[in-house]
XYZ file of C-alpha atoms in Angstrom:
735
model
C -15.604 -2.927 19.454
C -15.891 -3.233 15.681
C -15.459 -6.709 14.346
C -12.437 -5.653 12.244
C -10.708 -4.834 15.487
C -12.058 -7.831 17.247
C -10.633 -10.289 14.744
C -7.274 -8.615 14.865
C -6.941 -8.605 18.588
C -8.265 -12.183 19.064
C -6.185 -13.778 16.322
C -3.241 -16.054 17.047
C -0.302 -13.693 16.409
C 1.733 -16.122 14.266
C -1.331 -17.072 12.237
C -2.625 -13.525 11.665
C -2.098 -13.469 7.919
C -4.257 -16.603 7.441
C -7.486 -15.261 8.855
C -10.270 -13.918 6.660
C -9.223 -10.399 5.564
C -12.371 -8.827 6.949
C -11.244 -5.207 6.551
C -10.183 -5.680 2.945
C -13.426 -7.475 2.047
C -15.479 -4.703 3.802
C -13.592 -2.152 1.730
C -14.330 -4.189 -1.409
C -18.031 -4.210 -0.540
C -18.111 -0.403 -0.336
C -16.088 -0.119 -3.488
C -18.578 -2.229 -5.407
C -21.395 -0.151 -3.938
C -19.659 3.076 -5.046
C -19.134 1.793 -8.587
C -22.757 0.679 -8.768
C -24.024 4.156 -7.649
C -21.837 5.774 -10.216
C -23.352 3.701 -12.958
C -26.974 4.277 -11.887
C -29.277 6.249 -14.160
C -33.024 6.587 -14.479
C -33.229 3.275 -16.271
C -31.085 1.151 -13.936
C -32.003 2.691 -10.539
C -34.445 -0.067 -9.591
C -32.500 -2.968 -11.038
C -30.994 -5.467 -8.539
C -27.274 -6.047 -8.162
C -25.924 -7.679 -11.279
C -24.070 -10.981 -11.420
C -20.766 -9.250 -12.209
C -20.788 -7.520 -8.834
C -21.576 -10.820 -7.145
C -18.779 -12.520 -9.057
C -16.156 -10.024 -7.889
C -17.149 -10.426 -4.208
C -17.550 -14.191 -4.399
C -14.179 -14.568 -6.085
C -12.528 -12.594 -3.242
C -14.301 -14.828 -0.690
C -13.218 -17.995 -2.400
C -9.618 -16.872 -2.544
C -9.628 -16.232 1.186
C -11.490 -19.491 1.844
C -8.949 -21.594 -0.155
C -6.098 -20.034 1.816
C -7.802 -20.881 5.097
C -8.523 -24.464 3.955
C -4.898 -25.036 2.933
C -3.594 -23.598 6.191
C -6.033 -25.600 8.321
C -5.143 -28.900 6.648
C -1.447 -28.165 7.173
C -1.883 -27.463 10.859
C -4.176 -30.423 11.424
C -1.661 -32.704 9.823
C 1.084 -31.228 12.119
C -1.157 -31.940 15.150
C -1.710 -35.538 14.007
C 1.966 -36.140 13.519
C 2.755 -34.643 16.946
C 0.151 -36.844 18.677
C 1.557 -39.972 17.016
C 5.055 -38.855 18.125
C 3.840 -38.514 21.723
C 2.147 -41.931 21.545
C 5.347 -43.536 20.257
C 7.205 -42.113 23.262
C 4.548 -43.331 25.696
C 3.877 -46.712 23.973
C 5.772 -48.853 26.604
C 3.390 -47.591 29.263
C 0.417 -48.334 27.049
C 1.624 -51.949 26.623
C 1.635 -52.417 30.394
C -1.838 -50.987 30.755
C -3.230 -53.199 27.950
C -1.610 -56.380 29.320
C 0.404 -56.766 26.185
C -2.608 -56.484 23.855
C -1.501 -55.678 20.279
C -1.374 -52.041 19.398
C -1.865 -50.492 15.960
C 1.110 -49.869 13.709
C 3.034 -46.694 14.402
C 2.433 -45.701 10.791
C -1.279 -45.252 11.292
C -2.672 -41.954 10.045
C -5.622 -41.890 12.328
C -5.483 -39.771 15.453
C -8.057 -41.891 17.233
C -6.443 -45.323 17.557
C -8.697 -48.369 17.752
C -8.106 -51.351 20.062
C -9.118 -54.959 19.430
C -12.349 -54.594 21.363
C -13.290 -51.641 19.123
C -12.977 -49.289 22.041
C -11.458 -45.960 21.098
C -7.987 -45.573 22.479
C -8.931 -42.080 23.636
C -11.697 -43.437 25.885
C -9.976 -46.587 27.147
C -6.407 -45.522 27.856
C -4.997 -42.849 30.130
C -1.360 -42.460 30.919
C -0.205 -42.161 34.460
C 1.184 -38.649 34.661
C 3.700 -39.629 37.262
C 5.094 -42.123 34.804
C 5.540 -39.631 32.012
C 8.739 -37.735 31.476
C 8.802 -33.962 31.632
C 9.350 -33.861 27.888
C 6.110 -35.808 27.166
C 4.157 -33.619 29.608
C 5.440 -30.476 27.957
C 4.541 -31.841 24.531
C 1.042 -32.659 25.668
C 0.550 -29.130 27.034
C 1.872 -27.594 23.789
C -0.308 -29.891 21.684
C -3.399 -29.023 23.744
C -2.766 -25.291 23.317
C -2.075 -25.829 19.569
C -5.324 -27.781 19.076
C -7.332 -25.242 21.099
C -5.961 -22.390 19.016
C -6.817 -24.282 15.852
C -10.414 -24.772 17.113
C -10.662 -21.030 17.856
C -9.160 -20.237 14.461
C -12.095 -22.014 12.793
C -14.588 -20.450 15.056
C -13.335 -16.881 14.470
C -13.227 -17.345 10.739
C -16.794 -18.742 10.753
C -18.023 -15.584 12.505
C -16.041 -13.421 10.098
C -17.629 -15.083 7.054
C -21.074 -14.696 8.568
C -20.626 -11.024 9.265
C -19.104 -10.079 5.924
C -21.836 -11.934 4.061
C -24.497 -10.100 6.004
C -22.661 -6.840 5.371
C -22.708 -7.508 1.630
C -26.410 -8.356 1.619
C -27.255 -5.250 3.585
C -25.198 -2.808 1.520
C -25.947 -4.301 -1.908
C -29.572 -5.274 -1.182
C -28.702 -8.867 -2.104
C -29.280 -12.316 -0.691
C -25.944 -14.123 -1.067
C -25.293 -15.147 2.529
C -27.573 -18.161 2.746
C -26.455 -19.665 -0.575
C -22.742 -19.131 0.122
C -23.009 -20.466 3.733
C -24.747 -23.716 2.727
C -23.127 -24.431 -0.627
C -19.599 -23.154 -0.130
C -18.607 -22.441 3.440
C -20.214 -25.369 5.324
C -19.015 -27.733 2.619
C -15.419 -26.691 3.094
C -13.224 -29.010 5.118
C -12.430 -26.824 8.157
C -16.167 -25.928 8.662
C -17.654 -29.405 8.228
C -19.241 -31.022 11.255
C -17.055 -34.102 11.195
C -13.929 -31.890 11.083
C -14.949 -30.034 14.207
C -15.789 -33.341 15.940
C -12.341 -34.652 14.938
C -10.611 -31.696 16.589
C -12.735 -32.254 19.734
C -11.729 -35.952 19.764
C -8.041 -34.953 19.579
C -8.452 -32.457 22.404
C -10.184 -35.078 24.520
C -7.372 -37.593 23.824
C -4.777 -35.098 24.995
C -6.796 -34.362 28.151
C -7.090 -38.045 29.010
C -3.420 -38.711 28.323
C -2.443 -35.770 30.445
C -3.905 -37.147 33.722
C -6.037 -39.867 35.276
C -8.591 -37.403 36.667
C -10.382 -36.010 33.659
C -11.864 -33.026 35.566
C -8.503 -31.970 37.037
C -6.802 -32.386 33.670
C -9.304 -30.220 31.937
C -9.068 -27.501 34.617
C -5.278 -27.452 34.528
C -5.018 -27.432 30.755
C -7.785 -24.803 30.499
C -5.825 -22.557 32.869
C -2.681 -22.963 30.820
C -4.672 -22.183 27.687
C -6.135 -19.060 29.189
C -2.711 -17.805 30.134
C -1.399 -18.435 26.617
C -4.421 -16.743 24.985
C -4.002 -13.740 27.298
C -0.361 -13.539 26.324
C -1.230 -13.749 22.610
C -3.885 -11.077 22.949
C -1.441 -8.822 24.780
C 1.107 -9.339 21.994
C -1.483 -8.480 19.286
C -2.607 -5.348 21.131
C 0.949 -4.110 21.394
C 1.764 -4.880 17.761
C -1.389 -3.190 16.475
C -0.770 -0.114 18.590
C 2.765 0.058 17.203
C 1.443 -0.260 13.652
C -1.119 2.488 14.129
C 1.521 4.689 15.682
C 3.727 4.248 12.609
C 0.941 4.694 10.126
C -0.760 7.639 11.715
C 2.352 9.252 13.172
C 0.909 9.162 16.663
C 3.140 11.067 19.074
C 3.199 9.855 22.678
C 5.182 12.795 23.904
C 3.006 15.345 25.675
C 5.707 17.492 27.251
C 6.710 19.564 24.237
C 5.984 22.858 25.940
C 7.022 22.005 29.507
C 10.755 22.375 29.177
C 10.945 25.476 26.952
C 13.066 27.384 29.427
C 15.604 24.633 29.793
C 15.738 24.113 26.055
C 16.279 27.824 25.383
C 19.007 27.921 28.003
C 20.953 24.959 26.594
C 20.482 26.371 23.055
C 21.884 29.729 24.130
C 24.899 28.221 25.867
C 25.587 25.915 22.921
C 25.547 28.800 20.458
C 27.740 30.955 22.677
C 30.326 28.136 22.923
C 30.114 27.524 19.196
C 30.680 31.148 18.259
C 33.468 31.529 20.806
C 35.356 28.532 19.402
C 34.883 29.699 15.803
C 36.738 32.881 16.696
C 39.275 31.418 19.127
C 43.015 30.957 18.476
C 43.351 27.427 19.842
C 44.700 26.244 16.500
C 46.731 27.952 13.822
C 44.720 26.702 10.826
C 41.262 28.199 10.373
C 39.970 24.793 9.182
C 41.068 23.185 12.403
C 39.488 25.940 14.567
C 36.201 25.677 12.768
C 36.265 21.857 12.808
C 36.880 21.899 16.549
C 33.909 24.249 17.012
C 31.682 21.870 14.990
C 32.964 18.896 16.941
C 32.206 20.482 20.376
C 28.838 21.928 19.167
C 27.697 18.544 17.805
C 28.836 16.772 20.943
C 26.811 19.152 23.147
C 23.729 18.617 21.058
C 24.158 14.839 21.102
C 24.848 14.761 24.858
C 21.904 16.961 25.789
C 19.473 15.637 23.142
C 18.425 19.193 22.420
C 17.101 17.888 19.155
C 16.723 14.294 17.887
C 20.064 12.610 17.398
C 19.606 12.138 13.666
C 18.778 15.757 13.219
C 22.080 16.774 14.831
C 23.740 14.264 12.471
C 22.199 16.091 9.539
C 23.505 19.396 10.951
C 27.069 18.146 10.851
C 27.583 17.969 7.057
C 25.753 21.290 6.706
C 28.181 23.044 9.062
C 31.229 21.245 7.632
C 30.409 22.338 4.108
C 29.289 25.875 4.881
C 32.284 26.578 7.137
C 34.632 25.055 4.562
C 36.374 22.698 6.902
C 37.360 20.160 4.258
C 40.829 20.273 2.690
C 42.436 18.443 -0.187
C 45.973 17.055 -0.108
C 48.320 17.676 -2.985
C 51.984 16.922 -3.598
C 54.351 19.557 -5.034
C 57.110 18.934 -7.533
C 59.598 18.888 -4.661
C 57.613 16.001 -3.025
C 56.181 18.136 -0.206
C 52.559 17.833 0.758
C 50.359 20.872 0.693
C 46.751 21.328 1.797
C 44.219 23.398 -0.122
C 40.950 24.550 1.424
C 38.094 23.281 -0.698
C 35.240 25.445 -1.923
C 31.710 24.690 -0.709
C 30.858 22.988 -4.010
C 33.951 20.666 -3.897
C 33.425 20.056 -0.176
C 29.850 19.004 -0.860
C 30.978 16.307 -3.304
C 33.640 15.045 -0.900
C 31.439 14.947 2.204
C 28.377 13.359 0.578
C 30.575 10.835 -1.211
C 32.069 9.748 2.081
C 28.671 9.518 3.842
C 27.531 6.642 1.626
C 30.303 4.370 2.842
C 30.539 0.651 2.938
C 29.565 0.757 6.600
C 26.137 2.160 5.585
C 25.653 -0.787 3.222
C 26.693 -3.090 6.055
C 23.923 -1.536 8.203
C 21.412 -2.044 5.410
C 22.491 -5.667 5.020
C 22.132 -6.271 8.746
C 18.705 -4.676 8.850
C 17.630 -6.844 5.903
C 18.763 -10.037 7.578
C 17.027 -8.984 10.843
C 13.799 -8.186 8.993
C 13.752 -11.531 7.274
C 14.541 -13.480 10.439
C 11.787 -11.646 12.268
C 9.123 -11.815 9.564
C 9.402 -15.564 9.017
C 9.614 -16.544 12.694
C 13.309 -17.600 12.650
C 14.300 -14.863 15.176
C 11.433 -15.898 17.447
C 12.609 -19.534 17.365
C 16.195 -18.524 18.160
C 15.031 -16.325 21.017
C 13.014 -19.165 22.433
C 16.031 -21.417 22.250
C 18.316 -18.825 23.932
C 15.806 -18.181 26.669
C 15.278 -21.910 27.251
C 18.932 -22.291 27.925
C 19.138 -19.175 30.098
C 16.031 -20.012 32.156
C 13.876 -17.253 33.552
C 16.334 -15.665 36.034
C 17.029 -12.126 34.797
C 20.750 -12.281 35.592
C 21.187 -15.478 33.537
C 19.163 -14.146 30.637
C 21.176 -10.940 30.560
C 24.537 -12.759 30.627
C 23.551 -15.280 27.938
C 22.302 -12.564 25.566
C 25.423 -10.508 26.154
C 27.663 -13.477 25.299
C 25.545 -14.195 22.261
C 26.022 -10.581 21.094
C 29.763 -10.687 21.642
C 30.030 -13.993 19.745
C 27.990 -12.531 16.834
C 30.201 -9.426 16.801
C 33.247 -11.655 16.684
C 32.235 -13.110 13.339
C 29.857 -10.704 11.580
C 31.289 -7.431 12.886
C 29.984 -5.243 15.723
C 27.837 -3.314 13.232
C 25.477 -6.060 12.082
C 25.595 -8.070 15.313
C 23.605 -5.707 17.547
C 20.869 -5.504 14.912
C 20.560 -9.304 14.896
C 20.905 -9.637 18.639
C 18.238 -7.000 19.383
C 15.826 -8.726 16.950
C 16.238 -11.912 18.978
C 15.109 -10.363 22.210
C 11.880 -8.761 20.830
C 9.662 -11.648 22.150
C 11.252 -11.128 25.570
C 10.701 -7.368 25.507
C 7.054 -7.770 24.447
C 6.311 -9.993 27.452
C 7.876 -7.767 30.064
C 5.539 -5.911 32.379
C 5.063 -2.194 31.922
C 7.792 -0.175 33.640
C 10.189 -3.077 33.961
C 13.828 -1.994 34.135
C 14.996 -5.269 32.645
C 14.157 -4.136 29.093
C 16.544 -1.140 29.162
C 19.117 -3.249 30.993
C 19.022 -6.016 28.414
C 19.284 -3.603 25.442
C 22.164 -1.766 27.127
C 23.905 -5.079 27.809
C 23.670 -6.183 24.250
C 25.003 -2.813 23.000
C 27.990 -2.804 25.389
C 28.668 -6.500 24.710
C 28.551 -5.920 20.973
C 31.194 -3.157 21.383
C 33.335 -5.583 23.387
C 32.909 -8.178 20.690
C 34.634 -5.735 18.380
C 37.980 -6.794 19.911
C 37.303 -10.530 19.749
C 38.692 -11.334 16.314
C 40.729 -9.560 13.597
C 37.555 -9.208 11.452
C 35.230 -8.098 14.247
C 35.652 -4.340 13.534
C 37.364 -2.046 11.035
C 39.717 -0.730 13.680
C 41.176 -4.186 14.070
C 41.931 -4.290 10.383
C 43.613 -0.896 10.677
C 45.614 -2.126 13.649
C 46.879 -5.158 11.669
C 47.931 -2.889 8.819
C 50.086 -0.887 11.318
C 51.640 -3.997 12.962
C 54.709 -5.441 11.349
C 54.741 -8.389 11.267
C 50.934 -8.769 11.655
C 49.829 -11.017 14.537
C 48.489 -14.498 13.888
C 44.881 -15.308 14.652
C 46.063 -17.533 17.507
C 48.088 -14.696 19.110
C 45.071 -12.341 18.663
C 42.686 -14.820 20.327
C 45.042 -15.390 23.239
C 44.774 -11.715 24.094
C 41.229 -10.811 22.974
C 39.174 -13.719 24.254
C 40.134 -13.344 27.956
C 39.627 -9.538 27.704
C 36.293 -10.027 26.044
C 35.054 -12.550 28.610
C 36.308 -10.509 31.597
C 34.885 -7.310 30.108
C 31.454 -8.946 29.668
C 31.484 -10.136 33.275
C 32.362 -6.655 34.576
C 29.648 -5.021 32.424
C 27.166 -7.698 33.543
C 27.843 -7.017 37.209
C 27.692 -3.253 36.699
C 24.326 -3.440 34.928
C 22.796 -5.762 37.550
C 23.730 -3.181 40.176
C 22.842 -0.110 38.152
C 19.398 -1.311 37.171
C 18.687 -3.103 40.469
C 17.965 -6.416 38.717
C 16.915 -9.158 41.104
C 16.547 -12.862 40.326
C 13.350 -13.009 42.364
C 11.597 -11.138 39.544
C 11.481 -13.938 36.945
C 11.057 -13.137 33.306
C 7.759 -14.265 31.692
C 8.259 -17.207 29.377
C 8.088 -16.666 25.646
C 5.223 -18.433 23.865
C 5.955 -22.164 23.743
C 6.639 -23.921 20.518
C 3.610 -25.474 18.891
C 5.313 -28.682 18.019
C 8.693 -30.161 18.527
C 8.411 -32.126 15.258
C 7.454 -29.118 13.101
C 9.915 -28.827 10.284
C 11.278 -25.634 8.862
C 9.638 -24.472 5.626
C 11.593 -24.078 2.402
C 11.310 -20.324 2.823
C 12.940 -20.483 6.271
C 15.636 -22.806 4.919
C 16.378 -20.335 2.101
C 16.566 -17.394 4.511
C 18.862 -19.328 6.817
C 21.074 -20.282 3.824
C 21.361 -16.694 2.608
C 22.095 -15.502 6.128
C 24.805 -18.053 6.796
C 26.257 -17.531 3.283
C 26.500 -13.794 3.956
C 28.145 -14.395 7.414
C 30.675 -16.725 5.868
C 31.524 -14.149 3.181
C 31.941 -11.554 5.929
C 34.313 -13.866 7.748
C 36.504 -14.359 4.662
C 36.169 -10.844 3.251
C 39.653 -9.783 4.417
C 41.305 -12.850 2.916
C 39.532 -12.547 -0.421
C 39.217 -8.758 -0.557
C 40.594 -8.593 -4.126
C 37.606 -10.738 -5.195
C 34.868 -9.801 -2.697
C 35.838 -6.167 -2.066
C 34.632 -4.514 1.138
C 32.158 -6.087 3.537
C 29.658 -3.452 2.520
C 29.613 -5.005 -0.953
C 28.826 -8.399 0.580
C 25.884 -6.850 2.419
C 24.191 -6.447 -0.956
C 23.694 -10.251 -1.047
C 20.826 -10.409 1.475
C 19.289 -7.232 -0.087
C 19.037 -8.960 -3.450
C 18.305 -12.394 -1.966
C 15.328 -11.250 0.089
C 13.880 -8.258 -1.708
C 14.552 -9.648 -5.162
C 12.585 -12.807 -4.432
C 9.665 -10.912 -2.858
C 10.233 -12.394 0.641
C 10.612 -8.803 1.867
C 8.628 -5.917 0.382
C 8.994 -2.183 0.217
C 7.096 -1.926 3.463
C 9.917 -3.709 5.317
C 12.398 -1.499 3.482
C 10.555 1.617 4.566
C 10.512 0.349 8.143
C 14.264 0.154 8.439
C 15.837 2.214 11.203
C 16.636 5.132 8.942
C 17.293 7.354 11.911
C 20.216 5.074 12.809
C 21.475 5.181 9.226
C 21.284 9.007 9.186
C 23.089 9.050 12.570
C 25.839 6.905 11.188
C 26.168 9.094 8.126
C 26.539 12.130 10.382
C 29.338 10.437 12.312
C 31.075 9.552 9.091
C 30.844 13.176 7.944
C 32.319 14.382 11.226
C 35.098 11.855 10.984
C 35.857 12.998 7.452
C 36.029 16.592 8.714
C 38.417 16.000 11.607
C 40.557 13.909 9.331
C 40.649 16.268 6.375
C 41.110 19.414 8.481
C 44.093 17.882 10.293
C 42.513 18.534 13.717
C 43.105 15.118 15.210
C 46.544 14.855 13.706
C 47.532 18.097 15.326
C 46.169 17.027 18.735
C 47.859 13.602 18.533
C 51.205 15.128 17.538
C 51.121 17.569 20.453
C 50.533 14.712 22.850
C 53.242 12.522 21.272
C 55.866 15.156 21.908
C 55.138 14.912 25.635
C 55.338 11.102 25.951
C 58.669 10.342 24.276
C 60.493 9.699 27.544
C 57.896 7.350 29.025
C 57.913 3.554 29.206
C 55.804 1.302 26.957
C 53.247 0.801 29.723
C 52.987 4.478 30.403
C 52.653 5.389 26.688
C 49.902 2.691 26.329
C 48.032 4.191 29.288
C 48.288 7.764 27.878
C 47.164 6.864 24.390
C 44.432 4.584 25.694
C 43.061 7.494 27.715
C 43.298 9.783 24.643
C 41.612 7.309 22.311
C 38.910 6.574 24.902
C 37.901 10.218 24.876
C 38.200 10.673 21.138
C 36.351 7.425 20.115
C 33.516 8.338 22.566
C 32.575 11.269 20.391
C 33.441 10.155 16.853
C 33.645 6.890 14.920
C 35.847 4.199 16.412
C 37.228 3.594 12.949
C 38.161 7.250 12.390
C 39.869 7.353 15.756
C 41.865 4.278 14.934
C 42.711 5.608 11.459
C 44.180 8.778 12.874
C 45.857 7.672 16.078
C 47.198 4.176 15.323
C 49.777 5.331 12.677
C 51.035 7.884 15.214
C 51.113 5.256 17.961
C 53.093 2.890 15.702
C 55.564 5.671 14.907
C 56.078 6.580 18.582
C 56.464 2.926 19.516
C 59.440 2.528 17.220
C 61.194 5.557 18.778
C 60.901 4.474 22.423
C 63.876 3.368 24.474
C 62.321 -0.085 24.583
C 60.544 -0.166 21.152
C 57.343 -2.205 21.089
C 55.047 -0.647 18.471
C 52.961 -3.786 17.972
C 51.827 -3.913 21.548
C 50.942 -0.182 21.551
C 48.937 -0.492 18.361
C 47.017 -3.529 19.447
C 46.191 -2.131 22.875
C 45.119 1.176 21.481
C 42.923 -0.499 18.866
C 41.187 -2.522 21.664
C 40.499 0.744 23.556
C 38.819 2.090 20.428
C 36.148 -0.578 20.704
C 35.820 0.004 24.489
C 34.680 3.615 24.057
C 30.931 3.373 24.593
C 29.920 6.282 26.749
C 27.489 8.088 24.416
C 24.749 7.017 22.048
C 27.008 8.025 19.163
C 29.927 5.952 20.488
C 29.891 3.125 17.985
C 27.104 1.559 15.909
C 25.899 -0.813 18.650
C 25.015 2.239 20.788
C 23.297 3.915 17.881
C 21.183 0.859 17.311
C 20.361 0.515 20.964
C 19.257 4.087 21.417
C 16.782 3.710 18.531
C 14.885 0.847 20.199
C 11.303 1.779 21.152
C 8.506 0.014 22.905
C 5.088 -0.639 21.355
C 3.799 2.894 22.058
C 6.863 4.682 20.706
C 8.764 5.468 23.922
C 12.540 4.857 23.806
C 13.963 2.177 26.120
C 17.175 4.139 26.558
C 18.184 7.779 26.829
C 21.536 9.537 26.809
C 21.644 9.535 30.612
C 21.577 5.734 30.506
C 24.795 5.685 28.546
C 26.419 8.284 30.778
C 25.556 6.215 33.854
C 26.575 2.896 32.464
C 28.645 3.361 29.264
C 31.138 5.796 30.737
C 32.099 3.801 33.847
C 32.086 0.479 31.897
C 34.383 2.081 29.315
C 36.818 3.171 31.993
C 36.760 -0.339 33.566
C 37.445 -2.041 30.229
C 40.239 0.396 29.404
C 41.908 -0.406 32.814
C 41.620 -4.126 31.998
C 43.223 -3.619 28.627
C 46.201 -1.605 29.987
C 46.693 -4.120 32.880
C 45.645 -7.672 31.983
C 45.850 -6.954 28.274
C 49.389 -5.594 28.672
C 50.471 -8.774 30.495
C 48.859 -11.046 27.869
C 50.444 -9.206 24.965
C 53.835 -9.422 26.663
C 53.289 -13.129 27.269
C 52.333 -13.903 23.692
C 55.277 -11.911 22.324
C 53.296 -9.114 20.666
């Protein structure tokens, strides 16, 4: 293995950016060589490398060395503080063992504490492991791993400096390695002999404090260290493979030619259905007939995955514009509304203007927050905290993450919440064994829970806002919570039980622990504090957006805050921007274009009116069941928001004309069912985000069949809960 690979795969993952940039320095060496060859002529061919070439290389080395020195001192100081913290917790035991001899002040800065008889604390005192709390034992293990990693950090960098200096001497026919090694590198703090001895002393202290038997302590701690290093190396391998796959466009699919017959058959059937519907007489208006054909055709392509989902999404605006589905609404002098079929040019402006909606900006804002939380370790810390509370039992981990996703959806909308929630579980996914079904189960659970979280609060989803606009008088937040919270909790429990059964999850298969924290006393950096502040500030603005919409505008406008706050300050770069899930964004744009088409063409209005004529004699409960079933089907294929926008005004109108009028109950129940439609990858933004999740080698965790097997039955179960328990709760609260 080349050393450039070796240093990548043996680095501590969270410290990877602080190692010597061997590959970059190697490239610099060859660049200097190329420039020298280009300047060679018959007079300079035999001259040695000039000092300017040396200066460029040495300057690059010194820059990397200074970064390593600064990082090492910071980590050594953290280790010292942590050891003193552990000693302060264990000091009562030390007093007993020293027979009340005076100990040093707790403010000492030395890690090797001296006793009156000048014996080193590390060689004279050991703590009884049985007398230590679990917390102290865990801290000792974490500190031992931390110190061992720091020692390996120095060793790996020492090897890297040696090799790059030899490489430079060989390529440039120079003799810089010896001088730099003796006068620069070995004089630097991390590489000095006394520094290495100091780290060894700290490690010995931890070993002796960990147990009375030195040999057993060393063996146990070494085993724990080996497990941790293996886990780190596995993480680095997966991350590097993922990077190479993105950079080199490595395709892991090898079955492109195996299913040609099946693909051709589905394509043929899809085209036949599309052409038939285009020429059918199901609807009077040509715009509605063609829109229905596009709707069915796109649904077949999305359901069968005949082509990538985002490609089908791109096909939607093309067909909508070419087939001239879009209409404009005008009012005559007599006050009547007329509809005019737009030309392809006018339809293009209308469709593309609608595709860049505030929801797309909301997605970009959520991706930006997720990227910042992940890059600076905040997401990993939150994931470790969540997992520590959930334990390692798969059923508990699944339930906790689902509840976290629903809670996030409750306050920051069910668009941004799944992006954040899925970023939190990345450390868990990376540590799962190959072929584990828990990864797909966990991602599916978060997606479905995020959809359910869309009913939890009035600001959780756009369809809730639309529902409130059609409810007179609008419900209070207390009334909303009295209905939504029980439904959300019950729905999560039902989905949780279904997923455990569907994916055959057993608690006997414990989840591997995420990497332990290096230090319980490690403080957040100013960068992390800033990122946390911007994130919380954005969430607060999202929460109050509806109240202050005259000032703040749409939530999509607020999503610009993290984009400016993180990219404008350089915390995120264009590389992170390019790595956004653009396939999800394109998929969302396609859904918006389809929603615009079915709205503008009058297709959904026609369908809803025909149904409403048949339910006028039914009771409130029966009407709720009928429209819930209708909305469940509609919102499965198109945007939840579009379904609510079209159907809820009709529901409100029908509710006022019933024998027992109760439009508020019908509107609220139907709006809840909009969020419960989650049977396809295109059924809501949480599903779109979940279907895009891939493992380290580019294979998707979920496929359309996963949503059909889990999303469809769960959607039906949630709908039944809404029309039964939800109906009772709405009646009880007076809605």
